[in-house]
C-alpha cells in the first residue's frame, strides 16, 4: 500500500500503528464500521431461507449452527420427512 494512503487511513481512524513493532492494525473507526455492518446484517435470516429451501427440496432435516469456543452450537433445526436416530435441541453444543 502506498504510504500516502496509509497516512490518510491513520488520520481518519481506519488504521493505527502498534508500538514498538511498527505494524499496522485496524483502527477504532474500522472496528465501529464492522460492528455496524454486523448489526445491520441478517445472516441467520438469510441462511434460514436457504436451509428451508434445501429441506423442502430434499425432504431431509436441515440445521444451522454457529461456531463457539466449545464447538458448533445449533441455532436452528428444521425436521424433514425422514426420521433421524438422534435428537438435538436448539442451543446444544456438538462435540
GROMACS .gro file of N, CA and C in nm:
model
  285
    1UNK      N    1   0.085  -0.117   0.000
    1UNK     CA    2   0.000   0.000   0.000
    1UNK      C    3   0.090   0.123   0.000
    2UNK      N    4   0.052   0.220  -0.079
    2UNK     CA    5   0.132   0.342  -0.088
    2UNK      C    6   0.127   0.417   0.045
    3UNK      N    7   0.240   0.474   0.089
    3UNK     CA    8   0.246   0.542   0.219
    3UNK      C    9   0.143   0.653   0.235
    4UNK      N   10   0.113   0.728   0.128
    4UNK     CA   11   0.017   0.838   0.142
    4UNK      C   12  -0.122   0.787   0.176
    5UNK      N   13  -0.159   0.668   0.127
    5UNK     CA   14  -0.287   0.610   0.162
    5UNK      C   15  -0.289   0.568   0.308
    6UNK      N   16  -0.182   0.509   0.354
    6UNK     CA   17  -0.174   0.465   0.493
    6UNK      C   18  -0.183   0.584   0.588
    7UNK      N   19  -0.117   0.692   0.555
    7UNK     CA   20  -0.124   0.814   0.637
    7UNK      C   21  -0.269   0.861   0.645
    8UNK      N   22  -0.338   0.861   0.532
    8UNK     CA   23  -0.478   0.904   0.530
    8UNK      C   24  -0.566   0.812   0.614
    9UNK      N   25  -0.543   0.681   0.605
    9UNK     CA   26  -0.622   0.586   0.684
    9UNK      C   27  -0.600   0.606   0.833
   10UNK      N   28  -0.477   0.635   0.873
   10UNK     CA   29  -0.448   0.660   1.015
   10UNK      C   30  -0.518   0.789   1.059
   11UNK      N   31  -0.514   0.891   0.977
   11UNK     CA   32  -0.575   1.020   1.013
   11UNK      C   33  -0.725   1.009   1.038
   12UNK      N   34  -0.793   0.925   0.963
   12UNK     CA   35  -0.938   0.912   0.981
   12UNK      C   36  -0.976   0.799   1.076
   13UNK      N   37  -0.878   0.730   1.134
   13UNK     CA   38  -0.906   0.627   1.234
   13UNK      C   39  -0.931   0.489   1.179
   14UNK      N   40  -0.907   0.469   1.049
   14UNK     CA   41  -0.928   0.337   0.991
   14UNK      C   42  -0.810   0.243   1.013
   15UNK      N   43  -0.695   0.298   1.048
   15UNK     CA   44  -0.576   0.217   1.078
   15UNK      C   45  -0.502   0.284   1.193
   16UNK      N   46  -0.420   0.206   1.262
   16UNK     CA   47  -0.335   0.260   1.367
   16UNK      C   48  -0.208   0.178   1.373
   17UNK      N   49  -0.101   0.241   1.418
   17UNK     CA   50   0.029   0.174   1.422
   17UNK      C   51   0.056   0.125   1.564
   18UNK      N   52   0.095  -0.001   1.574
   18UNK     CA   53   0.130  -0.059   1.703
   18UNK      C   54   0.272  -0.018   1.741
   19UNK      N   55   0.290   0.003   1.866
   19UNK     CA   56   0.425   0.033   1.918
   19UNK      C   57   0.469  -0.083   2.006
   20UNK      N   58   0.587  -0.129   2.011
   20UNK     CA   59   0.704  -0.081   1.938
   20UNK      C   60   0.725  -0.151   1.805
   21UNK      N   61   0.636  -0.244   1.766
   21UNK     CA   62   0.662  -0.324   1.645
   21UNK      C   63   0.655  -0.241   1.516
   22UNK      N   64   0.574  -0.138   1.515
   22UNK     CA   65   0.557  -0.059   1.395
   22UNK      C   66   0.456  -0.116   1.297
   23UNK      N   67   0.396  -0.231   1.330
   23UNK     CA   68   0.296  -0.291   1.243
   23UNK      C   69   0.166  -0.211   1.253
   24UNK      N   70   0.086  -0.222   1.148
   24UNK     CA   71  -0.043  -0.153   1.145
   24UNK      C   72  -0.155  -0.252   1.170
   25UNK      N   73  -0.261  -0.202   1.230
   25UNK     CA   74  -0.380  -0.283   1.254
   25UNK      C   75  -0.502  -0.196   1.229
   26UNK      N   76  -0.620  -0.259   1.234
   26UNK     CA   77  -0.743  -0.182   1.217
   26UNK      C   78  -0.754  -0.079   1.327
   27UNK      N   79  -0.801   0.039   1.292
   27UNK     CA   80  -0.821   0.145   1.388
   27UNK      C   81  -0.961   0.144   1.445
   28UNK      N   82  -0.991   0.235   1.538
   28UNK     CA   83  -1.122   0.237   1.603
   28UNK      C   84  -1.237   0.261   1.505
   29UNK      N   85  -1.216   0.342   1.402
   29UNK     CA   86  -1.324   0.365   1.305
   29UNK      C   87  -1.356   0.239   1.227
   30UNK      N   88  -1.255   0.159   1.197
   30UNK     CA   89  -1.277   0.033   1.127
   30UNK      C   90  -1.356  -0.064   1.215
   31UNK      N   91  -1.323  -0.068   1.342
   31UNK     CA   92  -1.397  -0.156   1.433
   31UNK      C   93  -1.542  -0.112   1.445
   32UNK      N   94  -1.568   0.018   1.455
   32UNK     CA   95  -1.706   0.067   1.461
   32UNK      C   96  -1.781   0.035   1.333
   33UNK      N   97  -1.714   0.049   1.220
   33UNK     CA   98  -1.774   0.017   1.091
   33UNK      C   99  -1.812  -0.131   1.084
   34UNK      N  100  -1.723  -0.218   1.129
   34UNK     CA  101  -1.751  -0.361   1.129
   34UNK      C  102  -1.866  -0.399   1.220
   35UNK      N  103  -1.871  -0.339   1.338
   35UNK     CA  104  -1.980  -0.366   1.432
   35UNK      C  105  -2.113  -0.321   1.373
   36UNK      N  106  -2.113  -0.205   1.310
   36UNK     CA  107  -2.236  -0.156   1.246
   36UNK      C  108  -2.280  -0.247   1.133
   37UNK      N  109  -2.186  -0.296   1.055
   37UNK     CA  110  -2.220  -0.390   0.946
   37UNK      C  111  -2.281  -0.518   1.003
   38UNK      N  112  -2.226  -0.569   1.111
   38UNK     CA  113  -2.282  -0.689   1.174
   38UNK      C  114  -2.421  -0.662   1.229
   39UNK      N  115  -2.440  -0.544   1.287
   39UNK     CA  116  -2.569  -0.510   1.345
   39UNK      C  117  -2.677  -0.505   1.238
   40UNK      N  118  -2.643  -0.455   1.121
   40UNK     CA  119  -2.742  -0.440   1.014
   40UNK      C  120  -2.765  -0.569   0.937
   41UNK      N  121  -2.674  -0.663   0.948
   41UNK     CA  122  -2.687  -0.787   0.873
   41UNK      C  123  -2.791  -0.880   0.932
   42UNK      N  124  -2.839  -0.970   0.850
   42UNK     CA  125  -2.935  -1.071   0.895
   42UNK      C  126  -2.891  -1.207   0.842
   43UNK      N  127  -2.771  -1.247   0.883
   43UNK     CA  128  -2.715  -1.371   0.832
   43UNK      C  129  -2.801  -1.492   0.865
   44UNK      N  130  -2.854  -1.496   0.987
   44UNK     CA  131  -2.938  -1.610   1.026
   44UNK      C  132  -3.064  -1.614   0.941
   45UNK      N  133  -3.125  -1.499   0.918
   45UNK     CA  134  -3.245  -1.494   0.836
   45UNK      C  135  -3.218  -1.539   0.693
   46UNK      N  136  -3.107  -1.494   0.637
   46UNK     CA  137  -3.071  -1.532   0.501
   46UNK      C  138  -3.041  -1.682   0.494
   47UNK      N  139  -2.962  -1.732   0.588
   47UNK     CA  140  -2.928  -1.875   0.589
   47UNK      C  141  -3.052  -1.960   0.615
   48UNK      N  142  -3.144  -1.911   0.697
   48UNK     CA  143  -3.267  -1.986   0.725
   48UNK      C  144  -3.346  -2.009   0.598
   49UNK      N  145  -3.360  -1.907   0.515
   49UNK     CA  146  -3.434  -1.923   0.388
   49UNK      C  147  -3.372  -2.032   0.302
   50UNK      N  148  -3.240  -2.036   0.296
   50UNK     CA  149  -3.171  -2.138   0.216
   50UNK      C  150  -3.185  -2.277   0.278
   51UNK      N  151  -3.177  -2.285   0.410
   51UNK     CA  152  -3.189  -2.415   0.478
   51UNK      C  153  -3.330  -2.472   0.460
   52UNK      N  154  -3.430  -2.387   0.468
   52UNK     CA  155  -3.568  -2.433   0.449
   52UNK      C  156  -3.588  -2.479   0.305
   53UNK      N  157  -3.536  -2.404   0.209
   53UNK     CA  158  -3.547  -2.444   0.068
   53UNK      C  159  -3.478  -2.577   0.044
   54UNK      N  160  -3.362  -2.596   0.106
   54UNK     CA  161  -3.290  -2.723   0.092
   54UNK      C  162  -3.370  -2.837   0.154
   55UNK      N  163  -3.427  -2.813   0.273
   55UNK     CA  164  -3.510  -2.915   0.336
   55UNK      C  165  -3.629  -2.950   0.248
   56UNK      N  166  -3.696  -2.850   0.193
   56UNK     CA  167  -3.814  -2.874   0.110
   56UNK      C  168  -3.777  -2.947  -0.019
   57UNK      N  169  -3.661  -2.916  -0.075
   57UNK     CA  170  -3.619  -2.980  -0.200
   57UNK      C  171  -3.575  -3.124  -0.178
   58UNK      N  172  -3.509  -3.151  -0.065
   58UNK     CA  173  -3.453  -3.285  -0.042
   58UNK      C  174  -3.536  -3.371   0.053
   59UNK      N  175  -3.623  -3.307   0.130
   59UNK     CA  176  -3.703  -3.374   0.233
   59UNK      C  177  -3.619  -3.424   0.351
   60UNK      N  178  -3.494  -3.379   0.360
   60UNK     CA  179  -3.406  -3.416   0.470
   60UNK      C  180  -3.404  -3.306   0.575
   61UNK      N  181  -3.373  -3.343   0.697
   61UNK     CA  182  -3.360  -3.246   0.806
   61UNK      C  183  -3.241  -3.154   0.779
   62UNK      N  184  -3.260  -3.027   0.808
   62UNK     CA  185  -3.150  -2.931   0.797
   62UNK      C  186  -3.133  -2.860   0.930
   63UNK      N  187  -3.013  -2.810   0.952
   63UNK     CA  188  -2.990  -2.730   1.072
   63UNK      C  189  -2.888  -2.622   1.041
   64UNK      N  190  -2.891  -2.518   1.122
   64UNK     CA  191  -2.791  -2.412   1.115
   64UNK      C  192  -2.715  -2.414   1.245
   65UNK      N  193  -2.587  -2.391   1.237
   65UNK     CA  194  -2.506  -2.383   1.359
   65UNK      C  195  -2.406  -2.270   1.346
   66UNK      N  196  -2.357  -2.225   1.458
   66UNK     CA  197  -2.254  -2.123   1.460
   66UNK      C  198  -2.141  -2.173   1.548
   67UNK      N  199  -2.023  -2.123   1.525
   67UNK     CA  200  -1.906  -2.170   1.599
   67UNK      C  201  -1.893  -2.095   1.731
   68UNK      N  202  -1.862  -2.167   1.836
   68UNK     CA  203  -1.835  -2.106   1.967
   68UNK      C  204  -1.702  -2.161   2.018
   69UNK      N  205  -1.660  -2.113   2.133
   69UNK     CA  206  -1.536  -2.163   2.193
   69UNK      C  207  -1.544  -2.311   2.225
   70UNK      N  208  -1.665  -2.360   2.250
   70UNK     CA  209  -1.683  -2.500   2.287
   70UNK      C  210  -1.714  -2.591   2.168
   71UNK      N  211  -1.731  -2.533   2.050
   71UNK     CA  212  -1.765  -2.611   1.932
   71UNK      C  213  -1.889  -2.555   1.866
   72UNK      N  214  -1.943  -2.626   1.765
   72UNK     CA  215  -2.061  -2.576   1.696
   72UNK      C  216  -2.186  -2.581   1.784
   73UNK      N  217  -2.265  -2.474   1.778
   73UNK     CA  218  -2.389  -2.464   1.855
   73UNK      C  219  -2.504  -2.458   1.755
   74UNK      N  220  -2.603  -2.543   1.774
   74UNK     CA  221  -2.721  -2.547   1.687
   74UNK      C  222  -2.806  -2.423   1.715
   75UNK      N  223  -2.836  -2.345   1.609
   75UNK     CA  224  -2.921  -2.228   1.627
   75UNK      C  225  -3.055  -2.241   1.556
   76UNK      N  226  -3.068  -2.341   1.470
   76UNK     CA  227  -3.196  -2.368   1.405
   76UNK      C  228  -3.198  -2.514   1.360
   77UNK      N  229  -3.316  -2.576   1.373
   77UNK     CA  230  -3.332  -2.716   1.335
   77UNK      C  231  -3.466  -2.730   1.266
   78UNK      N  232  -3.467  -2.778   1.142
   78UNK     CA  233  -3.591  -2.798   1.067
   78UNK      C  234  -3.602  -2.944   1.029
   79UNK      N  235  -3.706  -3.010   1.080
   79UNK     CA  236  -3.725  -3.153   1.056
   79UNK      C  237  -3.769  -3.179   0.913
   80UNK      N  238  -3.715  -3.286   0.856
   80UNK     CA  239  -3.753  -3.330   0.722
   80UNK      C  240  -3.848  -3.448   0.730
   81UNK      N  241  -3.869  -3.511   0.617
   81UNK     CA  242  -3.962  -3.623   0.609
   81UNK      C  243  -3.903  -3.753   0.662
   82UNK      N  244  -3.771  -3.760   0.674
   82UNK     CA  245  -3.706  -3.884   0.716
   82UNK      C  246  -3.662  -3.873   0.861
   83UNK      N  247  -3.700  -3.968   0.945
   83UNK     CA  248  -3.662  -3.961   1.086
   83UNK      C  249  -3.511  -3.980   1.104
   84UNK      N  250  -3.458  -3.911   1.203
   84UNK     CA  251  -3.317  -3.925   1.238
   84UNK      C  252  -3.304  -4.004   1.367
   85UNK      N  253  -3.198  -4.083   1.380
   85UNK     CA  254  -3.180  -4.162   1.502
   85UNK      C  255  -3.123  -4.080   1.618
   86UNK      N  256  -3.121  -3.947   1.605
   86UNK     CA  257  -3.069  -3.862   1.712
   86UNK      C  258  -3.168  -3.750   1.741
   87UNK      N  259  -3.158  -3.696   1.859
   87UNK     CA  260  -3.237  -3.579   1.897
   87UNK      C  261  -3.140  -3.471   1.940
   88UNK      N  262  -3.147  -3.359   1.873
   88UNK     CA  263  -3.062  -3.245   1.905
   88UNK      C  264  -3.151  -3.124   1.922
   89UNK      N  265  -3.131  -3.052   2.031
   89UNK     CA  266  -3.211  -2.934   2.057
   89UNK      C  267  -3.137  -2.808   2.016
   90UNK      N  268  -3.214  -2.706   1.979
   90UNK     CA  269  -3.153  -2.576   1.951
   90UNK      C  270  -3.084  -2.528   2.077
   91UNK      N  271  -2.962  -2.480   2.062
   91UNK     CA  272  -2.882  -2.439   2.177
   91UNK      C  273  -2.780  -2.544   2.220
   92UNK      N  274  -2.792  -2.665   2.167
   92UNK     CA  275  -2.698  -2.773   2.201
   92UNK      C  276  -2.562  -2.745   2.137
   93UNK      N  277  -2.457  -2.778   2.210
   93UNK     CA  278  -2.321  -2.769   2.158
   93UNK      C  279  -2.279  -2.909   2.116
   94UNK      N  280  -2.236  -2.923   1.992
   94UNK     CA  281  -2.195  -3.054   1.941
   94UNK      C  282  -2.048  -3.078   1.970
   95UNK      N  283  -2.009  -3.205   1.981
   95UNK     CA  284  -1.868  -3.236   2.009
   95UNK      C  285  -1.779  -3.207   1.888
   0.00000   0.00000   0.00000
